[in-house]
Structures are given as structure tokens and as C-alpha cells.
mmCIF file of C-alpha atoms in Angstrom:
data_model
loop_
_atom_site.group_PDB
_atom_site.id
_atom_site.type_symbol
_atom_site.label_atom_id
_atom_site.label_comp_id
_atom_site.label_asym_id
_atom_site.label_seq_id
_atom_site.Cartn_x
_atom_site.Cartn_y
_atom_site.Cartn_z
ATOM 1 C CA MET A 51 -39.833 -135.892 213.057
ATOM 2 C CA ALA A 52 -40.957 -133.832 209.543
ATOM 3 C CA ILE A 53 -42.309 -135.976 207.564
ATOM 4 C CA VAL A 54 -41.162 -134.750 203.825
ATOM 5 C CA LYS A 55 -43.184 -135.236 201.257
ATOM 6 C CA PRO A 56 -42.029 -137.078 197.267
ATOM 7 C CA ILE A 57 -42.352 -133.776 194.876
ATOM 8 C CA GLU A 58 -41.343 -131.299 198.398
ATOM 9 C CA ILE A 59 -37.511 -133.917 197.299
ATOM 10 C CA VAL A 60 -38.565 -133.660 193.672
ATOM 11 C CA ARG A 61 -39.122 -129.679 193.443
ATOM 12 C CA LEU A 62 -35.887 -129.827 195.696
ATOM 13 C CA LEU A 63 -33.846 -132.001 193.053
ATOM 14 C CA GLN A 64 -35.310 -129.370 189.951
ATOM 15 C CA SER A 65 -34.404 -126.679 191.512
ATOM 16 C CA ARG A 66 -30.536 -128.298 192.275
ATOM 17 C CA ILE A 67 -30.636 -129.295 188.794
ATOM 18 C CA GLN A 68 -30.998 -125.731 187.227
ATOM 19 C CA VAL A 69 -28.537 -124.040 190.399
ATOM 20 C CA ASP A 70 -26.217 -126.439 188.610
ATOM 21 C CA VAL A 71 -26.440 -126.402 184.680
ATOM 22 C CA ASN A 72 -26.599 -122.277 185.368
ATOM 23 C CA GLN A 73 -23.211 -122.608 187.258
ATOM 24 C CA ASP A 74 -22.046 -125.091 184.415
ATOM 25 C CA LEU A 75 -22.726 -122.383 181.416
ATOM 26 C CA GLU A 76 -21.553 -119.739 183.136
ATOM 27 C CA THR A 77 -18.403 -121.251 183.539
ATOM 28 C CA SER A 78 -18.450 -122.606 180.303
ATOM 29 C CA GLN A 79 -18.876 -118.682 179.083
ATOM 30 C CA GLN A 80 -15.740 -117.564 181.413
ATOM 31 C CA HIS A 81 -13.553 -120.250 180.571
ATOM 32 C CA PRO A 82 -14.363 -121.610 177.196
ATOM 33 C CA VAL A 83 -12.583 -124.053 175.205
ATOM 34 C CA HIS A 84 -9.248 -122.630 173.290
ATOM 35 C CA ASP A 85 -8.491 -124.217 170.169
ATOM 36 C CA ALA A 86 -6.542 -126.746 172.118
ATOM 37 C CA PHE A 87 -9.185 -129.098 171.266
ATOM 38 C CA LYS A 88 -9.182 -129.245 166.945
ATOM 39 C CA PRO A 89 -5.863 -128.100 166.506
ATOM 40 C CA PRO A 90 -6.998 -125.859 163.048
ATOM 41 C CA ASP A 91 -4.398 -126.534 161.190
ATOM 42 C CA ILE A 92 -6.000 -130.433 161.183
ATOM 43 C CA ASP A 93 -8.171 -130.672 158.264
ATOM 44 C CA GLU A 94 -11.571 -132.243 160.215
ATOM 45 C CA SER A 95 -12.046 -134.992 157.539
ATOM 46 C CA VAL A 96 -8.798 -136.264 159.025
ATOM 47 C CA ILE A 97 -10.216 -136.351 162.343
ATOM 48 C CA ARG A 98 -13.924 -138.586 161.239
ATOM 49 C CA SER A 99 -11.002 -140.637 159.229
ATOM 50 C CA ALA A 100 -9.559 -141.408 163.048
ATOM 51 C CA MET A 101 -12.838 -141.743 164.751
ATOM 52 C CA GLU A 102 -14.436 -143.767 161.219
ATOM 53 C CA ARG A 103 -10.579 -146.469 161.303
ATOM 54 C CA ILE A 104 -11.368 -146.679 165.821
ATOM 55 C CA ARG A 105 -14.682 -146.967 165.352
ATOM 56 C CA SER A 106 -14.077 -150.543 162.439
ATOM 57 C CA SER A 107 -11.390 -151.140 165.136
ATOM 58 C CA GLN A 108 -11.401 -155.400 166.625
ATOM 59 C CA ALA A 109 -10.231 -153.127 169.931
ATOM 60 C CA MET A 110 -15.022 -151.906 169.858
ATOM 61 C CA SER A 111 -16.213 -154.530 168.587
ATOM 62 C CA GLY A 112 -19.331 -154.736 169.978
ATOM 63 C CA CYS A 113 -19.144 -151.776 172.041
ATOM 64 C CA ASN A 114 -22.431 -149.664 170.454
ATOM 65 C CA ARG A 115 -22.727 -147.627 173.576
ATOM 66 C CA LEU A 116 -18.560 -147.016 173.667
ATOM 67 C CA LEU A 117 -19.169 -146.334 169.596
ATOM 68 C CA GLN A 118 -22.238 -143.543 170.464
ATOM 69 C CA LEU A 119 -19.864 -141.422 173.701
ATOM 70 C CA LEU A 120 -17.092 -141.484 171.033
ATOM 71 C CA THR A 121 -18.378 -140.309 167.660
ATOM 72 C CA PHE A 122 -20.754 -137.942 170.273
ATOM 73 C CA VAL A 123 -17.789 -136.395 171.651
ATOM 74 C CA VAL A 124 -15.456 -135.527 168.362
ATOM 75 C CA GLU A 125 -18.621 -134.455 166.513
ATOM 76 C CA SER A 126 -19.515 -132.358 169.209
ATOM 77 C CA THR A 127 -15.805 -130.368 170.068
ATOM 78 C CA LEU A 128 -15.576 -129.985 165.477
ATOM 79 C CA ARG A 129 -19.037 -128.576 165.575
ATOM 80 C CA GLY A 130 -17.256 -125.572 168.483
ATOM 81 C CA SER A 131 -19.324 -127.410 171.574
ATOM 82 C CA GLY A 132 -17.197 -129.076 173.450
ATOM 83 C CA GLY A 133 -17.573 -126.215 175.996
ATOM 84 C CA HIS A 134 -20.910 -127.882 176.959
ATOM 85 C CA LEU A 135 -19.508 -132.066 176.797
ATOM 86 C CA LYS A 136 -20.899 -132.552 180.672
ATOM 87 C CA GLU A 137 -21.490 -135.730 182.636
ATOM 88 C CA THR A 138 -25.258 -133.935 182.078
ATOM 89 C CA THR A 139 -25.411 -132.994 178.668
ATOM 90 C CA ILE A 140 -24.165 -136.694 178.186
ATOM 91 C CA GLY A 141 -25.978 -138.904 179.858
ATOM 92 C CA VAL A 142 -29.498 -137.457 178.837
ATOM 93 C CA GLU A 143 -27.631 -136.616 174.558
ATOM 94 C CA VAL A 144 -26.658 -140.250 175.255
ATOM 95 C CA PHE A 145 -27.316 -142.705 177.140
ATOM 96 C CA GLY A 146 -30.971 -141.796 176.867
ATOM 97 C CA ARG A 147 -32.022 -140.299 180.879
ATOM 98 C CA SER A 148 -33.899 -137.611 181.855
ATOM 99 C CA PRO A 149 -33.175 -133.959 182.163
ATOM 100 C CA ASP A 150 -33.693 -134.073 185.703
ATOM 101 C CA TYR A 151 -31.083 -137.066 186.375
ATOM 102 C CA ASP A 152 -28.200 -137.362 189.292
ATOM 103 C CA PRO A 153 -25.155 -137.695 187.916
ATOM 104 C CA LYS A 154 -24.027 -137.621 191.612
ATOM 105 C CA VAL A 155 -26.108 -141.117 191.851
ATOM 106 C CA ASP A 156 -26.514 -142.105 188.447
ATOM 107 C CA THR A 157 -22.692 -142.612 186.820
ATOM 108 C CA ILE A 158 -22.358 -143.647 183.313
ATOM 109 C CA VAL A 159 -21.481 -141.325 181.776
ATOM 110 C CA ARG A 160 -18.181 -141.318 183.928
ATOM 111 C CA SER A 161 -17.979 -145.346 184.330
ATOM 112 C CA GLN A 162 -17.453 -145.083 180.555
ATOM 113 C CA ALA A 163 -16.331 -142.953 179.867
ATOM 114 C CA TRP A 164 -13.531 -144.260 181.810
ATOM 115 C CA ARG A 165 -13.748 -147.405 179.626
ATOM 116 C CA LEU A 166 -14.110 -145.710 176.610
ATOM 117 C CA ARG A 167 -10.156 -144.275 177.818
ATOM 118 C CA ALA A 168 -9.632 -148.147 178.639
ATOM 119 C CA LYS A 169 -10.916 -149.214 174.359
ATOM 120 C CA LEU A 170 -8.832 -146.296 173.108
ATOM 121 C CA ARG A 171 -6.166 -147.184 175.143
ATOM 122 C CA LYS A 172 -6.139 -150.420 173.841
ATOM 123 C CA TYR A 173 -6.711 -149.552 170.204
ATOM 124 C CA TYR A 174 -3.354 -147.074 170.459
ATOM 125 C CA SER A 175 -0.793 -150.324 172.112
ATOM 126 C CA SER A 176 -2.416 -152.770 169.160
ATOM 127 C CA GLU A 177 -4.410 -152.035 166.065
ATOM 128 C CA GLY A 178 -3.854 -148.172 166.177
ATOM 129 C CA ALA A 179 -0.885 -148.409 166.845
ATOM 130 C CA ASN A 180 0.604 -146.094 163.209
ATOM 131 C CA ASP A 181 -2.585 -144.023 163.661
ATOM 132 C CA PRO A 182 -1.480 -141.012 161.497
ATOM 133 C CA MET A 183 -4.233 -138.898 164.671
ATOM 134 C CA VAL A 184 -4.732 -140.120 167.912
ATOM 135 C CA ILE A 185 -7.708 -138.543 169.171
ATOM 136 C CA ASP A 186 -7.868 -138.618 173.412
ATOM 137 C CA ILE A 187 -9.696 -138.423 176.177
ATOM 138 C CA PRO A 188 -8.142 -136.336 179.158
ATOM 139 C CA THR A 189 -9.612 -138.392 182.501
ATOM 140 C CA GLY A 190 -12.029 -135.890 183.942
ATOM 141 C CA GLN A 191 -13.275 -133.822 181.026
ATOM 142 C CA TYR A 192 -14.991 -135.543 178.142
ATOM 143 C CA VAL A 193 -13.805 -133.262 175.291
ATOM 144 C CA PRO A 194 -11.261 -134.846 173.420
ATOM 145 C CA PHE A 195 -7.562 -133.725 172.168
ATOM 146 C CA PHE A 196 -6.280 -135.141 168.704
ATOM 147 C CA ARG A 197 -3.006 -135.338 168.142
ATOM 148 C CA VAL A 198 -1.071 -135.955 164.958
ATOM 149 C CA ARG A 199 1.290 -138.072 165.023
ATOM 150 C CA GLN A 200 5.399 -137.739 164.339
ATOM 151 C CA THR A 201 6.341 -139.490 161.588
ATOM 152 C CA ALA A 202 10.042 -141.033 161.984
ATOM 153 C CA GLY A 203 11.781 -139.180 159.265
ATOM 154 C CA CYS A 204 13.804 -140.746 155.782
ATOM 155 C CA GLY A 205 17.681 -139.206 157.784
ATOM 156 C CA ASP A 206 17.317 -136.293 155.376
#
């Protein structure tokens, strides 16, 4: 039976993480995020106002980490960096994980994204039911989708 030294394990993990990061970069270059995540006819101030309503809502009261996550993904997308919203990036930038953390072991990003999606559903089913803008984070990704709600016409 071979003995594996801790330093060899660290080097192996760093190598594997570097391969994962390189693959993410190659994938994002081959399949860039399209403008479907930020429709050109929606003013950024409208999106930021919608985010502020969510941030100040009762549904999000006391959920500081979720608010940090929401702000990070929305602002990153508005800056045009939505294609770089990967689990590792969010873990480091939002949740203070070290750059070499393993998201397969530490599921903080996935679990908090799940909680954020649940809170957004709660918000839009209650106090945000009449908001003109919906911010959604589809399951399986971290890039938010922005949608303007259709208002009921007056029968013109």
C-alpha cells in the first residue's frame, strides 16, 4: 500500500482545480452568454430598482448572505460578466472561500442559490406580486434572467 503525503494531495487538487478552471474558460469562450439574460430594452436602473425592492422586502429580512449573492450575480450580469458566474467564482467572491476550495465537497454556493430561488419565489408570490420586473435565477445556473411583467390592458 502506497503512502500519499499531504503535499502530494494538495498538488493533485490544485492541478485538478486548474484543469476545471481552464475548461470553464474554454467553455465560456465557445458558448458565450447571450444577451437573453439582459434584454436590451430593459434599462439597468429598472433592474437595480427591482433588486432594491427585493433587498428591502420582508421576505429577505435577515438574509444578508442571500442578498450578497443576489447583488453579486445581478451586478456581474449587468457588467457583462454573466458568463463568468461559476460556482467556484461565487464561492470565492461572495462566500469567502479560498480559490482552491472544492465545490464538490463544500456545497455552500448550490445550497445558498437554492435558498435564494426559494426566497425569490416567496417574494414574488406575496409582496412582490405586482412588481413590474421579475428577477429569476433558473435552476442549474447562476446567471439571472430579467423579465418585464405584462400589465393588464384597459380594453382600448
